[in-house]
Short mmCIF file of C-alpha atoms and ligand atoms in Angstrom, two decimals:
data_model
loop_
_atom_site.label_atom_id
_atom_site.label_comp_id
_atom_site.label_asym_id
_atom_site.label_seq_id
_atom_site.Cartn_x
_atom_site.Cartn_y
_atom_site.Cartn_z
CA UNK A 1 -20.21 19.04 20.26
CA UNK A 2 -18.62 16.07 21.99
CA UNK A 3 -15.25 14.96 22.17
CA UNK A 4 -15.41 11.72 19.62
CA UNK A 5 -17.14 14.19 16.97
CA UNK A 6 -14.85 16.93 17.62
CA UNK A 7 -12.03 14.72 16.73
CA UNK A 8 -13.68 13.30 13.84
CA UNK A 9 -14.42 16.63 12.32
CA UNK A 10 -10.37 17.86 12.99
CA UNK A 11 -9.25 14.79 11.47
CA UNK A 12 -11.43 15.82 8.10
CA UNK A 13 -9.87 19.49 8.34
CA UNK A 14 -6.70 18.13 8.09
CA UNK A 15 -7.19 16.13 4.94
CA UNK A 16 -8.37 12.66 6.45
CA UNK A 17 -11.68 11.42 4.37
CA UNK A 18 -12.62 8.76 6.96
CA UNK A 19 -12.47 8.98 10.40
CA UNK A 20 -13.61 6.41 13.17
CA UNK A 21 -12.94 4.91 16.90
CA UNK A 22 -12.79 1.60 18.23
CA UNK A 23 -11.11 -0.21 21.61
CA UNK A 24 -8.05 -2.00 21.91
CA UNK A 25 -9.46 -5.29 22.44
CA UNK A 26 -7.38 -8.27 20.44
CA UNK A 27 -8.75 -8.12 17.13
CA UNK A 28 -10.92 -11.46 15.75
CA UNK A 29 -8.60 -11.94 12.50
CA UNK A 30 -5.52 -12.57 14.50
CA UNK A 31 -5.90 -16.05 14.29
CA UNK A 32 -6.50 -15.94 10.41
CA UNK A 33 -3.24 -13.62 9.88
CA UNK A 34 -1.18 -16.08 12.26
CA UNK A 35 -2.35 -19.07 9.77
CA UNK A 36 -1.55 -17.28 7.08
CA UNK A 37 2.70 -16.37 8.63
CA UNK A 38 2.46 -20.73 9.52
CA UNK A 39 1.94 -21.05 5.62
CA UNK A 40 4.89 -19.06 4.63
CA UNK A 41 2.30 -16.75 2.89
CA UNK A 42 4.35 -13.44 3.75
CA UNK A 43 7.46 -14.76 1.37
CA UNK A 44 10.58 -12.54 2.78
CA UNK A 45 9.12 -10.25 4.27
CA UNK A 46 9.90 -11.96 7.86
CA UNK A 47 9.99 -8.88 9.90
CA UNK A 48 6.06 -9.48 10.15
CA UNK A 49 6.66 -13.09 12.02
CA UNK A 50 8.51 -11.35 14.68
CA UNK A 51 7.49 -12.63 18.33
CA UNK A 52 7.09 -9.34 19.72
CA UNK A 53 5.37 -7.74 16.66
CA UNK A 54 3.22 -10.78 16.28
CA UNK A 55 2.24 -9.73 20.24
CA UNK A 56 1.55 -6.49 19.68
CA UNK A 57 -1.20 -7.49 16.81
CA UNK A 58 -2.76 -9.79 19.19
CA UNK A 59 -2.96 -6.95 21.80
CA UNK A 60 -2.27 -3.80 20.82
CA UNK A 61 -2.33 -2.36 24.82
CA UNK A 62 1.57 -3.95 24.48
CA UNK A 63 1.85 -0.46 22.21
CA UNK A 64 0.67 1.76 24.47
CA UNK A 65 -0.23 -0.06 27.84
CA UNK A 66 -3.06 3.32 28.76
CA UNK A 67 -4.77 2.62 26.16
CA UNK A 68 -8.26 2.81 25.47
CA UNK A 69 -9.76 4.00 22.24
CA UNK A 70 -7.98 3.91 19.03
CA UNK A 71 -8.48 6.45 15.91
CA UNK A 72 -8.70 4.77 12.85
CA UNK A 73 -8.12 6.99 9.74
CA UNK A 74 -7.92 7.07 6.23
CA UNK A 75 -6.87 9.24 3.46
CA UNK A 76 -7.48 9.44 -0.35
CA UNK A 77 -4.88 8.91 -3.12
CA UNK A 78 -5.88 9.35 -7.14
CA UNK A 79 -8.46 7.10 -8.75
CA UNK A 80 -5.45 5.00 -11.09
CA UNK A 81 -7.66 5.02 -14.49
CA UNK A 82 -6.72 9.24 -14.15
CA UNK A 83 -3.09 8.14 -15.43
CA UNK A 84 -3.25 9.84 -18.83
CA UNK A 85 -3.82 5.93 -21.60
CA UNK A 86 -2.05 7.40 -24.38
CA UNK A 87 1.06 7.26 -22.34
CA UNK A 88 0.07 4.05 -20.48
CA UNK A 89 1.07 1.19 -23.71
CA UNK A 90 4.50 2.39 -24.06
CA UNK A 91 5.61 3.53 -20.43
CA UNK A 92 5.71 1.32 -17.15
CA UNK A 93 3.49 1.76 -14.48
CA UNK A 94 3.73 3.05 -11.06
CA UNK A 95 0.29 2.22 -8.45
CA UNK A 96 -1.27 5.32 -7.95
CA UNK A 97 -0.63 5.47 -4.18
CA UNK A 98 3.12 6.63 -5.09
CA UNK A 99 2.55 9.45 -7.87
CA UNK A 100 2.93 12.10 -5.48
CA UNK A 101 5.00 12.28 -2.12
CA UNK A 102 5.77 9.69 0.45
CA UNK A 103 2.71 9.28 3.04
CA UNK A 104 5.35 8.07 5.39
CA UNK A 105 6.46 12.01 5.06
CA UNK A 106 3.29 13.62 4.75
CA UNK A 107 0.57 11.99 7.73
CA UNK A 108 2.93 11.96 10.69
CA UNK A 109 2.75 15.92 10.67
CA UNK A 110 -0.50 15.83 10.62
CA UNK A 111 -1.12 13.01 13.28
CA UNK A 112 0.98 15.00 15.31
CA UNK A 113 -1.36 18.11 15.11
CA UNK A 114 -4.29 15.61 15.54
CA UNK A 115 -2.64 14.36 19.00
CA UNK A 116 -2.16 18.33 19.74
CA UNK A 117 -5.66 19.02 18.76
CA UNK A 118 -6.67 15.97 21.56
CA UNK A 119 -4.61 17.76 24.16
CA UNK A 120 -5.65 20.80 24.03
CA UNK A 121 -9.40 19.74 24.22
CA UNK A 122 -8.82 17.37 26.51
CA UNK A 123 -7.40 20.18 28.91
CA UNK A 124 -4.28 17.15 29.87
CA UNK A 125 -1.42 15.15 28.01
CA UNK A 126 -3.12 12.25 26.39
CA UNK A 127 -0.96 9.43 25.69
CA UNK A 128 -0.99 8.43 22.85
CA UNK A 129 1.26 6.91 19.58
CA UNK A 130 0.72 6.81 16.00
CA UNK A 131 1.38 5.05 12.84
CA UNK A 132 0.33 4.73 9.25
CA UNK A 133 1.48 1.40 7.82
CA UNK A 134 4.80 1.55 10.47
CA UNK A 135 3.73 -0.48 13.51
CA UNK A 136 2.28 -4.03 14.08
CA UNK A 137 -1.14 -2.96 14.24
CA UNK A 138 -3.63 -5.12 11.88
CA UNK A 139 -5.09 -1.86 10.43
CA UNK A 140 -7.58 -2.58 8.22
CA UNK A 141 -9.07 -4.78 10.48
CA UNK A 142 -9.14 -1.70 13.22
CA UNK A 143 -10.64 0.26 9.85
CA UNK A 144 -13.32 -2.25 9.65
CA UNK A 145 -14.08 -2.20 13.59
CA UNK A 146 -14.06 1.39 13.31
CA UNK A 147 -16.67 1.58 11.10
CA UNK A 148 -15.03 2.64 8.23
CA UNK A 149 -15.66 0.26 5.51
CA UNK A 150 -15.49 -3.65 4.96
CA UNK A 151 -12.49 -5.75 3.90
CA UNK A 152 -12.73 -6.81 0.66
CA UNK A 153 -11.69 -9.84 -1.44
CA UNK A 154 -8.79 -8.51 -2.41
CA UNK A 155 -7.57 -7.79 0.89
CA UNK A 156 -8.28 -3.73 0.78
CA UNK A 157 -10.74 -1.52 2.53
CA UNK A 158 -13.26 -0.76 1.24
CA UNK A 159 -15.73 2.25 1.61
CA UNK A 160 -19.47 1.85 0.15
CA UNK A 161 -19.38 5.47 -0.92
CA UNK A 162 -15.29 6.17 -0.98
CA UNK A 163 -14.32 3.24 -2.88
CA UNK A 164 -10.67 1.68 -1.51
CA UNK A 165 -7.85 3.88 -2.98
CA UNK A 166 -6.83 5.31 0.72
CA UNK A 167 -3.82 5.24 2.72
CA UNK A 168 -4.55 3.98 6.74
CA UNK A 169 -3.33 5.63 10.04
CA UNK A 170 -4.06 5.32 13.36
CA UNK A 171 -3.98 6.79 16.74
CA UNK A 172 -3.51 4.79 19.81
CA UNK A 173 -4.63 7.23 22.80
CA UNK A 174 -5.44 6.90 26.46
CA UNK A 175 -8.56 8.55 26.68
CA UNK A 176 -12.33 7.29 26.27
CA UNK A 177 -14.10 8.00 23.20
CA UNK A 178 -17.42 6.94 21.62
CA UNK A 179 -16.47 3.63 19.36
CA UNK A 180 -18.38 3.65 16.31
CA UNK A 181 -20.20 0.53 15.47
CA UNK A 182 -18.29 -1.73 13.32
CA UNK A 183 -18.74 -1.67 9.51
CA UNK A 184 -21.58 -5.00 9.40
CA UNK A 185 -21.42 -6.25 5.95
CA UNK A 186 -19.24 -7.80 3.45
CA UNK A 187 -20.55 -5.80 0.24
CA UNK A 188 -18.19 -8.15 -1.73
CA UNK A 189 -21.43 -10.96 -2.45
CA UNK A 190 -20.72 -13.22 -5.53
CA UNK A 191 -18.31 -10.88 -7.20
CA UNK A 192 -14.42 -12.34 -8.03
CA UNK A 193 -13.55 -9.90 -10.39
CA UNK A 194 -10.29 -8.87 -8.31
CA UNK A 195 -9.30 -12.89 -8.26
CA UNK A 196 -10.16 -13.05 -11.76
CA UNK A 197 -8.30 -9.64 -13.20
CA UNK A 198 -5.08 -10.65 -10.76
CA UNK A 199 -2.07 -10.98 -13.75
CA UNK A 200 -0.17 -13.41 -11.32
CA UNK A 201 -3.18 -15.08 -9.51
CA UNK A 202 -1.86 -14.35 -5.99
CA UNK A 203 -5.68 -13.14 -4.62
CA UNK A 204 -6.53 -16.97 -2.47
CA UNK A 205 -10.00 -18.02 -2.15
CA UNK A 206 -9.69 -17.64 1.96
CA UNK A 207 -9.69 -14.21 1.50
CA UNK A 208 -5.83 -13.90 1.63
CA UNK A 209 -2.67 -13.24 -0.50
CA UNK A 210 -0.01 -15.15 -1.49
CA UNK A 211 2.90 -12.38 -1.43
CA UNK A 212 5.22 -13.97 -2.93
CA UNK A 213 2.87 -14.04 -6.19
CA UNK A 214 1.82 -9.90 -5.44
CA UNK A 215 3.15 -7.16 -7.81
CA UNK A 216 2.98 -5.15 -5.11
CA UNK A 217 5.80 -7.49 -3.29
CA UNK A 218 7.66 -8.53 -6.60
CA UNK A 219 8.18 -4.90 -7.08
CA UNK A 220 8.58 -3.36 -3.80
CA UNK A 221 9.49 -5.66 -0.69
CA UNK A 222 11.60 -8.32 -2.46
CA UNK A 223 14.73 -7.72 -2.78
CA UNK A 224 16.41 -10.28 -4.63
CA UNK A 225 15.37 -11.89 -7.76
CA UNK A 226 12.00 -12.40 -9.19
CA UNK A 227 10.74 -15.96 -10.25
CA UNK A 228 11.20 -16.39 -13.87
CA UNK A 229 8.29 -17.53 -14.18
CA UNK A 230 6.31 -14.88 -12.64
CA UNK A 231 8.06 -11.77 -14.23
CA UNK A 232 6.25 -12.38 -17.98
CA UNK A 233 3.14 -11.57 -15.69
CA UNK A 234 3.73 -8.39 -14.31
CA UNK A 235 3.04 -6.24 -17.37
CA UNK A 236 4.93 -2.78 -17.15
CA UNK A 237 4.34 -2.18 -13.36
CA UNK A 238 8.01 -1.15 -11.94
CA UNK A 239 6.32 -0.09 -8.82
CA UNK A 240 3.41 -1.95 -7.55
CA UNK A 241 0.19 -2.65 -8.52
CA UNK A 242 -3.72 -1.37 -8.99
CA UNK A 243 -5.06 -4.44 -11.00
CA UNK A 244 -7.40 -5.76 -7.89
CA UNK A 245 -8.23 -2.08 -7.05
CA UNK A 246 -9.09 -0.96 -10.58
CA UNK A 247 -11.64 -3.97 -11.61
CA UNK A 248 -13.77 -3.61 -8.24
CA UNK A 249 -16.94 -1.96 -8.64
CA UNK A 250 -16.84 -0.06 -5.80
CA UNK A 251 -14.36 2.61 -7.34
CA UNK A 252 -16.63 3.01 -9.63
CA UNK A 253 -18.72 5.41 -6.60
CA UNK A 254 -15.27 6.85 -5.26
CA UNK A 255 -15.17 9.96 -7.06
CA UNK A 256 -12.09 12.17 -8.31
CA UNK A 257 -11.60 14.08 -4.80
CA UNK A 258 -8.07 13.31 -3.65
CA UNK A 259 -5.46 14.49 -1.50
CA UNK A 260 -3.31 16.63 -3.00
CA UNK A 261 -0.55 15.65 -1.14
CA UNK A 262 -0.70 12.69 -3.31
CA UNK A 263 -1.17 14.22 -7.10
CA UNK A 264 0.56 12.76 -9.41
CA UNK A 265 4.03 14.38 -10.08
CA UNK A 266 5.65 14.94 -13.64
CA UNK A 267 6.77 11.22 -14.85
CA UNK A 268 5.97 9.49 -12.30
CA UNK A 269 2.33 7.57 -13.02
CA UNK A 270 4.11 6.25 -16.65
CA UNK A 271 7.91 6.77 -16.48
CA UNK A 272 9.76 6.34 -19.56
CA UNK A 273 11.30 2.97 -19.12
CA UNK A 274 14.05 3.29 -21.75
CA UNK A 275 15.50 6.59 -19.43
CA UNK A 276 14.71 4.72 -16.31
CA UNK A 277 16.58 1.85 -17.00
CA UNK A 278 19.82 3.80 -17.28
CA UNK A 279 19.17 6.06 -14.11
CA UNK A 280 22.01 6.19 -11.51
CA UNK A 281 21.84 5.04 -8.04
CA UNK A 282 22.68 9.43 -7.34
CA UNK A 283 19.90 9.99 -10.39
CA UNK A 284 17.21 7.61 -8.59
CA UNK A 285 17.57 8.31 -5.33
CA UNK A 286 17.19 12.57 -6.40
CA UNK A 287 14.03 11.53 -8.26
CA UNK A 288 12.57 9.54 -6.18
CA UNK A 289 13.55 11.62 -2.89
CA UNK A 290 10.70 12.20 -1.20
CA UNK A 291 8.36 9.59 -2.78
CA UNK A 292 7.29 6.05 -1.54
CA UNK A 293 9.27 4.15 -5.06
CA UNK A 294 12.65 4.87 -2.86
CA UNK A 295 11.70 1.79 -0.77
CA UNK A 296 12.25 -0.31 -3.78
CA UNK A 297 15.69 1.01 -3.92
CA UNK A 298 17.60 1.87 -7.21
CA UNK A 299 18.38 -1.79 -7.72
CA UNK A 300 15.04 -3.31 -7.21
CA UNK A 301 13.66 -0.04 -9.54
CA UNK A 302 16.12 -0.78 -12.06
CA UNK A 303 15.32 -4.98 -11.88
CA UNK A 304 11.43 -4.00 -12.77
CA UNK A 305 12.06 -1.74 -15.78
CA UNK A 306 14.10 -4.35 -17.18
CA UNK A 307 11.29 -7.04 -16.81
CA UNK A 308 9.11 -4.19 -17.95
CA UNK A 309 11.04 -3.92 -20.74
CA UNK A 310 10.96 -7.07 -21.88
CA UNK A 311 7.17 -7.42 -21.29
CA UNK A 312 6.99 -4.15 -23.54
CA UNK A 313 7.65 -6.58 -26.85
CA UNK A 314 9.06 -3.30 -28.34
CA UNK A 315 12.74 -4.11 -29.74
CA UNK A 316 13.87 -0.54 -30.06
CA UNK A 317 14.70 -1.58 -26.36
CA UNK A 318 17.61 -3.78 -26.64
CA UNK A 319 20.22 -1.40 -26.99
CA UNK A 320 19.51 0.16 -23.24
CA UNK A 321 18.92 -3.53 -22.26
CA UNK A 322 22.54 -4.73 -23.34
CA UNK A 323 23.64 -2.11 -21.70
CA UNK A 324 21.72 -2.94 -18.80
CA UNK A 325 23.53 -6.56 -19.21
CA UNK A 326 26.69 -5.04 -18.16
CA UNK A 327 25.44 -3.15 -15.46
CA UNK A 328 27.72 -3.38 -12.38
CA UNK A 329 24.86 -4.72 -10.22
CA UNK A 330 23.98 -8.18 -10.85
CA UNK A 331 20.32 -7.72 -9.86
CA UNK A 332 20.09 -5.47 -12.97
CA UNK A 333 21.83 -7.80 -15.22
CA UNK A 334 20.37 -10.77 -14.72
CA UNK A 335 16.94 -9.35 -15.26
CA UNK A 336 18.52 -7.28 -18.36
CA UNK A 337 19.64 -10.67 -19.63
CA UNK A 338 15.92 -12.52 -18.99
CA UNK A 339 14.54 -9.22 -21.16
CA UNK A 340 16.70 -9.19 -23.33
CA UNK A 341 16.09 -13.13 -24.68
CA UNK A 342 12.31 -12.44 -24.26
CA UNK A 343 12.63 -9.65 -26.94
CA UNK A 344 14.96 -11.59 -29.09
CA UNK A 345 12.94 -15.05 -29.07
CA UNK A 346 9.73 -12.70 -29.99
FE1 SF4 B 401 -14.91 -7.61 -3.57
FE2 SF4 B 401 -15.41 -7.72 -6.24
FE3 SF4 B 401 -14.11 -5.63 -5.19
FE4 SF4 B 401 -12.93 -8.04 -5.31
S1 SF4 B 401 -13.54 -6.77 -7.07
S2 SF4 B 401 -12.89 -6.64 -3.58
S3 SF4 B 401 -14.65 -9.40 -4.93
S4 SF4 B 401 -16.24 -6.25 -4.76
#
């Protein structure tokens, strides 16, 4: 067996459902994602308009200088519909990628023994450096170069067979492998049912998002307050979202097989909003200690229950939302307040 194939078949011992190798060369959609920084489409998150990060995605030899073939890889989480729907009316909702523990926590070990499993077959130190989602690499366009699937309307990859609910890594390394052929079609055709099912219409006909309109970045990356009028459109998610994910037909051929790493733990897929609203910073950050809803800090946690909350329509809320009103951190009470006249005017 070969090098490349060796590789590939290590990488699916070690959990990884996709594996595939392309070369450093500056990826096409650079162009596209540096149009889409001019237009202010990232919102706050301004760490991505960086010069030297914005280098590095045009070149990605400015990472690792010796290299020559990268690793693109990718792992599944749980299908979202598996959240149990009797809970899912009077709960919030968390996107499935966080129900079990941090991928931050759980791939870098396992990159790690992928680089040592290089090394040793290789006979030599390979250089080499990693990431999954922590580096200014355009990964899903290295995904789709590496063969692994196409990029879809809605801005994921997607598999023909494996559907799109997977985390992305890669490995950068300084040693010549077989590329795989790029992934050649865009299986997306007429279909718009992501643009169509998004609650806050942030999926842009040029293929792109508008962040600032995501779930995923109302509930996550942003940090301050959410746009009134955008919060009576995110529904009961107080940690993401799956909307675009769930509609597309192409999940429907993913299958139940996931990592278990990433199984939903107790609570998590449909917390109970009227406990989470009153959690602690100290009670938050032990729940959430080694999962990926710690990014949105307590704060920004607390924030989405309360718009969840008010979204919910159910009045037995307002106690733990006037309570919420007095909260010592004003992110929490304003949003307490906005719930708490939504509730009251309905
Ligand atoms: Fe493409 Fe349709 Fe899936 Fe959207 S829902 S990503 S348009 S196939």
């Amino acid at each position: 067996m070969n090098l490349t194939q060796a590789i590939k078949n290590e990488a699916y011992r070690l959990g990884f459902s996709l594996a595939g190798i392309t070369t450093p060369e500056q990826p096409p959609h650079t162009s596209v994602y540096e149009s889409w920084l001019r237009l202010g489409r990232q919102a706050s998150m301004e760490y991505l308009s960086g010069e030297r990060a914005l280098a590095a995605r045009r070149d990605p030899r400015l990472l690792l200088p010796e290299c020559k073939s990268i690793l693109a890889l990718a792992v599944r989480y749980p299908d979202p519909k598996s959240v149990p729907p009797e809970l899912a009316k009077s709960a919030g909702r968390v996107a499935a990628y966080a129900w079990g523990a941090d991928y931050h926590l759980v791939l870098p070990d396992r990159l790690r023994a992928l680089v040592a499993f290089i090394e040793a077959r290789a006979g030599a130190p390979v250089p080499n450096r990693w990431y999954t989602d922590t580096g200014p690499l355009l990964e899903r366009e290295l995904a789709q170069r590496a063969g692994l699937g196409w990029i879809g309307k809605n801005t994921c990859l997607i598999n023909p067979q494996e559907g799109s609910y997977f985390l992305l890594a890669e490995i950068l390394l300084g040693i010549e492998l077989d590329p795989d052929r790029p992934f050649p079609a865009d299986r997306c055709g007429t279909c718009t049912r992501c643009i169509d099912a998004c609650p806050t219409q942030c999926i842009l006909p040029d293929r792109t998002l508008d962040a600032g309109r995501c779930i995923s970045y109302l509930t996550i990356e942003n940090k301050a307050e959410n746009p009134p009028d955008l919060r009576g459109q995110t529904g009961n998610w107080v940690f993401g979202c799956d909307v675009c994910q769930t509609v597309c037909p192409w999940n429907k051929f993913a299958g139940a097989r996931y990592d278990p790493a990433f199984a939903p733990r107790s609570g998590v897929p449909n917390p109970d909003l009227s406990v989470e609203i009153g959690l602690t910073p100290e009670e938050f950050n032990k729940k959430f200690r080694d999962s990926s809803v710690l990014r949105a800090k307590g704060r920004g946690y607390r924030r989405n229950v309360a718009v969840a909350l008010g979204n919910a329509g159910r009045p037995e809320a307002i106690p733990a939302l006037e309570q919420a009103a007095h909260d010592p951190e004003p992110l929490v009470r304003e949003h307490a307040g906005w719930a708490l006249g939504k509730l009251k005017r309905s």
